mmCIF file of C-alpha atoms in Angstrom:
data_model
loop_
_atom_site.group_PDB
_atom_site.id
_atom_site.type_symbol
_atom_site.label_atom_id
_atom_site.label_comp_id
_atom_site.label_asym_id
_atom_site.label_seq_id
_atom_site.Cartn_x
_atom_site.Cartn_y
_atom_site.Cartn_z
ATOM 1 C CA GLY A 1 -2.398 -4.626 20.141
ATOM 2 C CA ALA A 2 -4.921 -2.193 17.843
ATOM 3 C CA GLY A 3 -4.100 -1.563 14.113
ATOM 4 C CA VAL A 4 -4.039 1.659 12.133
ATOM 5 C CA SER A 5 -7.389 2.657 12.648
ATOM 6 C CA GLN A 6 -9.550 5.666 10.565
ATOM 7 C CA SER A 7 -12.345 7.539 10.414
ATOM 8 C CA PRO A 8 -14.704 8.392 9.350
ATOM 9 C CA ARG A 9 -14.717 4.981 6.561
ATOM 10 C CA TYR A 10 -16.850 7.019 4.179
ATOM 11 C CA LYS A 11 -17.748 10.475 3.241
ATOM 12 C CA VAL A 12 -20.058 11.629 0.955
ATOM 13 C CA ALA A 13 -19.023 15.434 -0.107
ATOM 14 C CA LYS A 14 -20.597 17.845 -2.730
ATOM 15 C CA ARG A 15 -17.917 19.136 -5.314
ATOM 16 C CA GLY A 16 -16.564 22.618 -3.762
ATOM 17 C CA GLN A 17 -16.634 21.494 0.213
ATOM 18 C CA ASP A 18 -13.730 21.125 2.208
ATOM 19 C CA VAL A 19 -13.785 17.330 4.062
ATOM 20 C CA ALA A 20 -10.960 16.348 6.443
ATOM 21 C CA LEU A 21 -9.790 12.601 6.703
ATOM 22 C CA ARG A 22 -8.449 11.005 10.711
ATOM 23 C CA CYS A 23 -5.853 8.738 10.853
ATOM 24 C CA ASP A 24 -4.480 6.811 14.255
ATOM 25 C CA PRO A 25 -1.740 5.148 13.922
ATOM 26 C CA ILE A 26 -0.203 2.056 16.124
ATOM 27 C CA SER A 27 1.092 3.237 19.267
ATOM 28 C CA GLY A 28 4.262 4.292 19.201
ATOM 29 C CA HIS A 29 5.230 4.167 15.478
ATOM 30 C CA VAL A 30 7.183 7.068 14.085
ATOM 31 C CA SER A 31 6.528 7.136 11.072
ATOM 32 C CA LEU A 32 2.840 7.755 8.810
ATOM 33 C CA PHE A 33 2.077 7.735 5.515
ATOM 34 C CA TRP A 34 -0.744 8.905 3.048
ATOM 35 C CA TYR A 35 -1.920 7.010 0.687
ATOM 36 C CA GLN A 36 -4.351 7.873 -2.653
ATOM 37 C CA GLN A 37 -6.055 4.838 -4.089
ATOM 38 C CA ALA A 38 -7.695 5.615 -7.270
ATOM 39 C CA LEU A 39 -10.773 2.863 -8.267
ATOM 40 C CA GLY A 40 -8.913 -0.503 -9.788
ATOM 41 C CA GLN A 41 -5.362 1.433 -9.312
ATOM 42 C CA GLY A 42 -2.930 0.603 -6.619
ATOM 43 C CA PRO A 43 -2.236 3.243 -3.651
ATOM 44 C CA GLU A 44 0.015 6.161 -4.778
ATOM 45 C CA PHE A 45 1.752 8.034 -2.350
ATOM 46 C CA LEU A 46 0.570 11.427 -1.127
ATOM 47 C CA THR A 47 3.204 12.254 1.625
ATOM 48 C CA TYR A 48 5.287 11.166 5.066
ATOM 49 C CA PHE A 49 5.542 12.067 8.325
ATOM 50 C CA GLN A 50 8.522 11.174 10.851
ATOM 51 C CA ASN A 51 7.045 11.811 14.237
ATOM 52 C CA GLU A 52 5.089 15.964 13.832
ATOM 53 C CA ALA A 53 7.343 16.558 10.887
ATOM 54 C CA GLN A 54 6.552 16.419 7.297
ATOM 55 C CA LEU A 55 9.334 14.767 5.739
ATOM 56 C CA ASP A 56 8.021 14.266 1.965
ATOM 57 C CA LYS A 57 4.845 16.147 0.623
ATOM 58 C CA SER A 58 5.865 15.295 -2.994
ATOM 59 C CA GLY A 59 2.841 13.529 -3.900
ATOM 60 C CA LEU A 60 0.236 15.487 -2.665
ATOM 61 C CA PRO A 61 -1.597 16.636 -6.287
ATOM 62 C CA SER A 62 -2.435 19.917 -5.874
ATOM 63 C CA ASP A 63 -2.075 22.822 -3.074
ATOM 64 C CA ARG A 64 -5.851 21.710 -2.157
ATOM 65 C CA PHE A 65 -4.462 18.813 -0.173
ATOM 66 C CA PHE A 66 -2.662 19.452 3.311
ATOM 67 C CA ALA A 67 -2.040 16.923 5.768
ATOM 68 C CA GLU A 68 -0.516 17.496 9.374
ATOM 69 C CA ARG A 69 0.386 15.568 12.472
ATOM 70 C CA PRO A 70 0.812 18.281 15.304
ATOM 71 C CA GLU A 71 1.701 16.018 18.321
ATOM 72 C CA GLY A 72 3.592 13.397 16.005
ATOM 73 C CA SER A 73 0.745 11.083 16.640
ATOM 74 C CA VAL A 74 -2.752 11.653 14.942
ATOM 75 C CA SER A 75 -3.275 12.953 11.697
ATOM 76 C CA THR A 76 -5.716 14.992 9.462
ATOM 77 C CA LEU A 77 -5.460 14.671 6.059
ATOM 78 C CA LYS A 78 -7.349 18.140 4.232
ATOM 79 C CA ILE A 79 -9.062 18.655 1.050
ATOM 80 C CA GLN A 80 -10.223 21.231 0.427
ATOM 81 C CA ARG A 81 -12.772 22.616 -2.377
ATOM 82 C CA THR A 82 -12.926 18.724 -3.520
ATOM 83 C CA GLN A 83 -13.456 17.924 -7.050
ATOM 84 C CA GLN A 84 -14.753 14.932 -8.402
ATOM 85 C CA GLU A 85 -11.565 13.571 -9.373
ATOM 86 C CA ASP A 86 -11.014 13.482 -5.387
ATOM 87 C CA SER A 87 -13.137 10.568 -5.255
ATOM 88 C CA ALA A 88 -10.578 7.621 -3.999
ATOM 89 C CA VAL A 89 -9.928 5.086 -0.932
ATOM 90 C CA TYR A 90 -7.644 7.370 1.142
ATOM 91 C CA LEU A 91 -5.279 4.764 2.693
ATOM 92 C CA CYS A 92 -2.530 5.567 6.130
ATOM 93 C CA ALA A 93 -0.501 3.408 6.866
ATOM 94 C CA SER A 94 2.188 3.399 9.954
ATOM 95 C CA SER A 95 5.712 1.970 10.611
ATOM 96 C CA SER A 96 7.821 1.903 13.364
ATOM 97 C CA PRO A 97 12.027 2.310 11.617
ATOM 98 C CA GLY A 98 13.471 0.816 14.945
ATOM 99 C CA GLN A 99 11.895 -2.722 13.702
ATOM 100 C CA ALA A 100 13.291 -3.958 10.083
ATOM 101 C CA PRO A 101 12.552 -4.495 7.402
ATOM 102 C CA ASP A 102 10.442 -1.262 8.373
ATOM 103 C CA THR A 103 6.656 -2.537 7.345
ATOM 104 C CA GLN A 104 4.252 -0.121 6.681
ATOM 105 C CA TYR A 105 0.897 -1.602 7.833
ATOM 106 C CA PHE A 106 -2.326 -0.107 6.797
ATOM 107 C CA GLY A 107 -5.392 1.076 8.188
ATOM 108 C CA PRO A 108 -9.379 0.815 6.586
ATOM 109 C CA GLY A 109 -8.643 3.579 4.290
ATOM 110 C CA THR A 110 -11.391 6.310 3.952
ATOM 111 C CA ARG A 111 -13.411 6.198 0.364
ATOM 112 C CA LEU A 112 -14.386 9.734 -0.803
ATOM 113 C CA THR A 113 -17.000 10.470 -2.912
ATOM 114 C CA VAL A 114 -16.967 13.313 -4.073
ATOM 115 C CA LEU A 115 -20.670 14.101 -6.131
ATOM 116 C CA ALA B 1 8.809 3.321 -17.173
ATOM 117 C CA GLN B 2 7.033 1.415 -14.740
ATOM 118 C CA LYS B 3 8.512 0.822 -11.423
ATOM 119 C CA ILE B 4 6.477 -1.933 -10.426
ATOM 120 C CA THR B 5 4.823 -4.465 -13.120
ATOM 121 C CA GLN B 6 1.677 -6.971 -12.421
ATOM 122 C CA THR B 7 0.764 -8.060 -15.710
ATOM 123 C CA GLN B 8 -2.011 -10.422 -14.386
ATOM 124 C CA PRO B 9 -4.962 -8.842 -13.837
ATOM 125 C CA GLY B 10 -6.324 -11.839 -12.660
ATOM 126 C CA MET B 11 -6.065 -15.107 -11.927
ATOM 127 C CA PHE B 12 -8.300 -18.299 -10.930
ATOM 128 C CA VAL B 13 -6.779 -20.993 -8.744
ATOM 129 C CA GLN B 14 -8.583 -23.970 -7.554
ATOM 130 C CA GLU B 15 -8.926 -24.899 -4.174
ATOM 131 C CA LYS B 16 -5.911 -26.905 -2.374
ATOM 132 C CA GLU B 17 -3.766 -25.614 -5.590
ATOM 133 C CA ALA B 18 -0.604 -24.221 -5.853
ATOM 134 C CA VAL B 19 -0.414 -20.172 -7.303
ATOM 135 C CA THR B 20 1.894 -17.986 -8.684
ATOM 136 C CA LEU B 21 1.303 -14.098 -8.739
ATOM 137 C CA ASP B 22 4.069 -12.024 -10.994
ATOM 138 C CA CYS B 23 5.985 -9.011 -10.322
ATOM 139 C CA THR B 24 8.919 -7.384 -11.703
ATOM 140 C CA TYR B 25 9.971 -4.577 -10.724
ATOM 141 C CA ASP B 26 12.422 -1.363 -12.236
ATOM 142 C CA THR B 27 15.332 0.101 -10.046
ATOM 143 C CA SER B 28 18.921 1.087 -10.345
ATOM 144 C CA ASP B 29 19.459 0.962 -6.405
ATOM 145 C CA GLN B 30 21.420 -1.926 -5.351
ATOM 146 C CA SER B 31 19.326 -1.675 -1.938
ATOM 147 C CA TYR B 32 15.794 -1.737 -1.897
ATOM 148 C CA GLY B 33 13.035 -3.918 -0.420
ATOM 149 C CA LEU B 34 10.320 -5.720 -2.202
ATOM 150 C CA PHE B 35 6.357 -6.173 -0.204
ATOM 151 C CA TRP B 36 4.045 -7.903 -1.014
ATOM 152 C CA TYR B 37 0.185 -6.847 0.146
ATOM 153 C CA LYS B 38 -3.555 -8.293 0.233
ATOM 154 C CA GLN B 39 -6.105 -6.326 -0.251
ATOM 155 C CA PRO B 40 -9.828 -8.308 0.348
ATOM 156 C CA SER B 41 -12.867 -6.402 -0.362
ATOM 157 C CA SER B 42 -13.045 -5.067 2.790
ATOM 158 C CA GLY B 43 -10.099 -2.910 1.522
ATOM 159 C CA GLU B 44 -7.407 -3.018 4.199
ATOM 160 C CA MET B 45 -4.097 -3.859 2.783
ATOM 161 C CA ILE B 46 -2.307 -6.890 4.743
ATOM 162 C CA PHE B 47 1.184 -7.226 4.851
ATOM 163 C CA LEU B 48 2.280 -10.538 3.617
ATOM 164 C CA ILE B 49 5.889 -10.926 2.848
ATOM 165 C CA TYR B 50 8.907 -8.898 2.755
ATOM 166 C CA GLN B 51 12.094 -9.606 0.583
ATOM 167 C CA GLY B 52 15.418 -7.624 0.735
ATOM 168 C CA SER B 53 17.522 -7.281 -2.582
ATOM 169 C CA TYR B 54 20.284 -8.260 -0.165
ATOM 170 C CA ASP B 55 18.214 -11.412 0.891
ATOM 171 C CA GLU B 56 20.377 -14.528 -0.063
ATOM 172 C CA GLN B 57 17.224 -16.715 1.166
ATOM 173 C CA ASN B 58 14.248 -16.827 -0.576
ATOM 174 C CA ALA B 59 11.496 -14.969 1.660
ATOM 175 C CA THR B 60 8.686 -17.852 2.995
ATOM 176 C CA GLU B 61 5.850 -16.674 5.483
ATOM 177 C CA GLY B 62 3.558 -19.682 6.378
ATOM 178 C CA ARG B 63 1.742 -20.419 2.997
ATOM 179 C CA TYR B 64 3.385 -17.448 1.478
ATOM 180 C CA SER B 65 6.883 -17.843 -0.459
ATOM 181 C CA LEU B 66 8.779 -15.109 -2.716
ATOM 182 C CA ASN B 67 10.339 -16.196 -5.895
ATOM 183 C CA PHE B 68 13.320 -13.716 -5.700
ATOM 184 C CA GLN B 69 15.001 -13.420 -8.910
ATOM 185 C CA LYS B 70 17.003 -10.682 -8.601
ATOM 186 C CA ALA B 71 19.150 -10.892 -12.012
ATOM 187 C CA ARG B 72 15.015 -10.814 -13.610
ATOM 188 C CA LYS B 73 14.350 -8.201 -11.270
ATOM 189 C CA SER B 74 11.058 -10.406 -10.825
ATOM 190 C CA ALA B 75 9.709 -11.121 -7.120
ATOM 191 C CA ASN B 76 6.751 -13.427 -7.973
ATOM 192 C CA LEU B 77 4.592 -14.222 -5.137
ATOM 193 C CA VAL B 78 3.395 -18.215 -4.370
ATOM 194 C CA ILE B 79 0.564 -18.948 -2.648
ATOM 195 C CA SER B 80 0.503 -22.592 -1.668
ATOM 196 C CA ALA B 81 -2.606 -25.119 -0.773
ATOM 197 C CA SER B 82 -5.533 -22.008 -1.719
ATOM 198 C CA GLN B 83 -8.194 -21.661 0.306
ATOM 199 C CA LEU B 84 -11.625 -19.734 -0.480
ATOM 200 C CA GLY B 85 -10.213 -16.959 2.360
ATOM 201 C CA ASP B 86 -7.629 -15.896 -0.032
ATOM 202 C CA SER B 87 -9.728 -14.254 -2.934
ATOM 203 C CA ALA B 88 -8.526 -11.297 -2.529
ATOM 204 C CA MET B 89 -6.748 -8.086 -4.741
ATOM 205 C CA TYR B 90 -2.567 -8.772 -4.061
ATOM 206 C CA PHE B 91 -0.257 -5.923 -4.571
ATOM 207 C CA CYS B 92 3.667 -5.822 -5.160
ATOM 208 C CA ALA B 93 5.108 -2.929 -3.901
ATOM 209 C CA MET B 94 8.482 -1.456 -3.362
ATOM 210 C CA ARG B 95 11.014 0.666 -1.416
ATOM 211 C CA GLU B 96 13.662 1.717 -3.099
ATOM 212 C CA ARG B 97 17.082 3.112 -0.845
ATOM 213 C CA GLY B 98 16.746 5.972 1.015
ATOM 214 C CA GLY B 99 13.289 6.573 0.459
ATOM 215 C CA ASN B 100 10.449 5.896 2.827
ATOM 216 C CA LYS B 101 7.405 5.436 0.258
ATOM 217 C CA LEU B 102 5.973 2.621 -1.094
ATOM 218 C CA THR B 103 5.720 2.526 -5.357
ATOM 219 C CA PHE B 104 3.014 -0.351 -5.891
ATOM 220 C CA GLY B 105 2.039 -2.434 -9.166
ATOM 221 C CA THR B 106 -1.774 -2.493 -10.765
ATOM 222 C CA GLY B 107 -2.569 -5.312 -8.409
ATOM 223 C CA THR B 108 -3.821 -8.773 -9.414
ATOM 224 C CA GLN B 109 -7.004 -9.908 -8.653
ATOM 225 C CA LEU B 110 -7.332 -13.854 -7.151
ATOM 226 C CA LYS B 111 -10.227 -15.695 -7.397
ATOM 227 C CA VAL B 112 -10.149 -18.897 -5.310
ATOM 228 C CA GLU B 113 -12.411 -21.481 -6.639
ATOM 229 C CA LEU B 114 -13.913 -25.127 -5.204
#
């Protein structure tokens, strides 16, 4: 079956612009995660949804970052007034808690470059 | 303190040889899970293998096995019979009890040579 898809794959933004990154999880996966991966680093947790409920947003670096999953399927990560330090790969993952060990499956990521 | 430590920034191995990628972790939980992911240059994180803290046997998945030493808090990945396609970045990650997020190490870049 289809895996996690993300769009766009690449995004270039001028400093100060708003961007929206989309994630389509694996069909039927209840849990959805966003991670930020800086160059040469491991991914870092941003936020977590169970269905449409955002249960953990402790990793969002500032109030410029906002995520939603209004119908419990597709999710959008929005970054307002982008800054150069926001340049990173944004990874989305989904999982199904009923399927032990609740492995997270990742999408290909969106590479954001802020000029 | 780092929760996941991968001390090898880069590793080289010859084709068909075995290689061990190190991972140590830090947690006070008794129940946790350890994951290894592969990230090729294309960027996608590919799940390889999982070890639960209560699993008595080391996990194996094809050419991948996990050398789990709980007392030492280490979960090293062993890749047997390396192939050129194994060249990639490898990340160790942990999910602690009651949590959902994964905490990743900084990764090891593996290069398989002829």
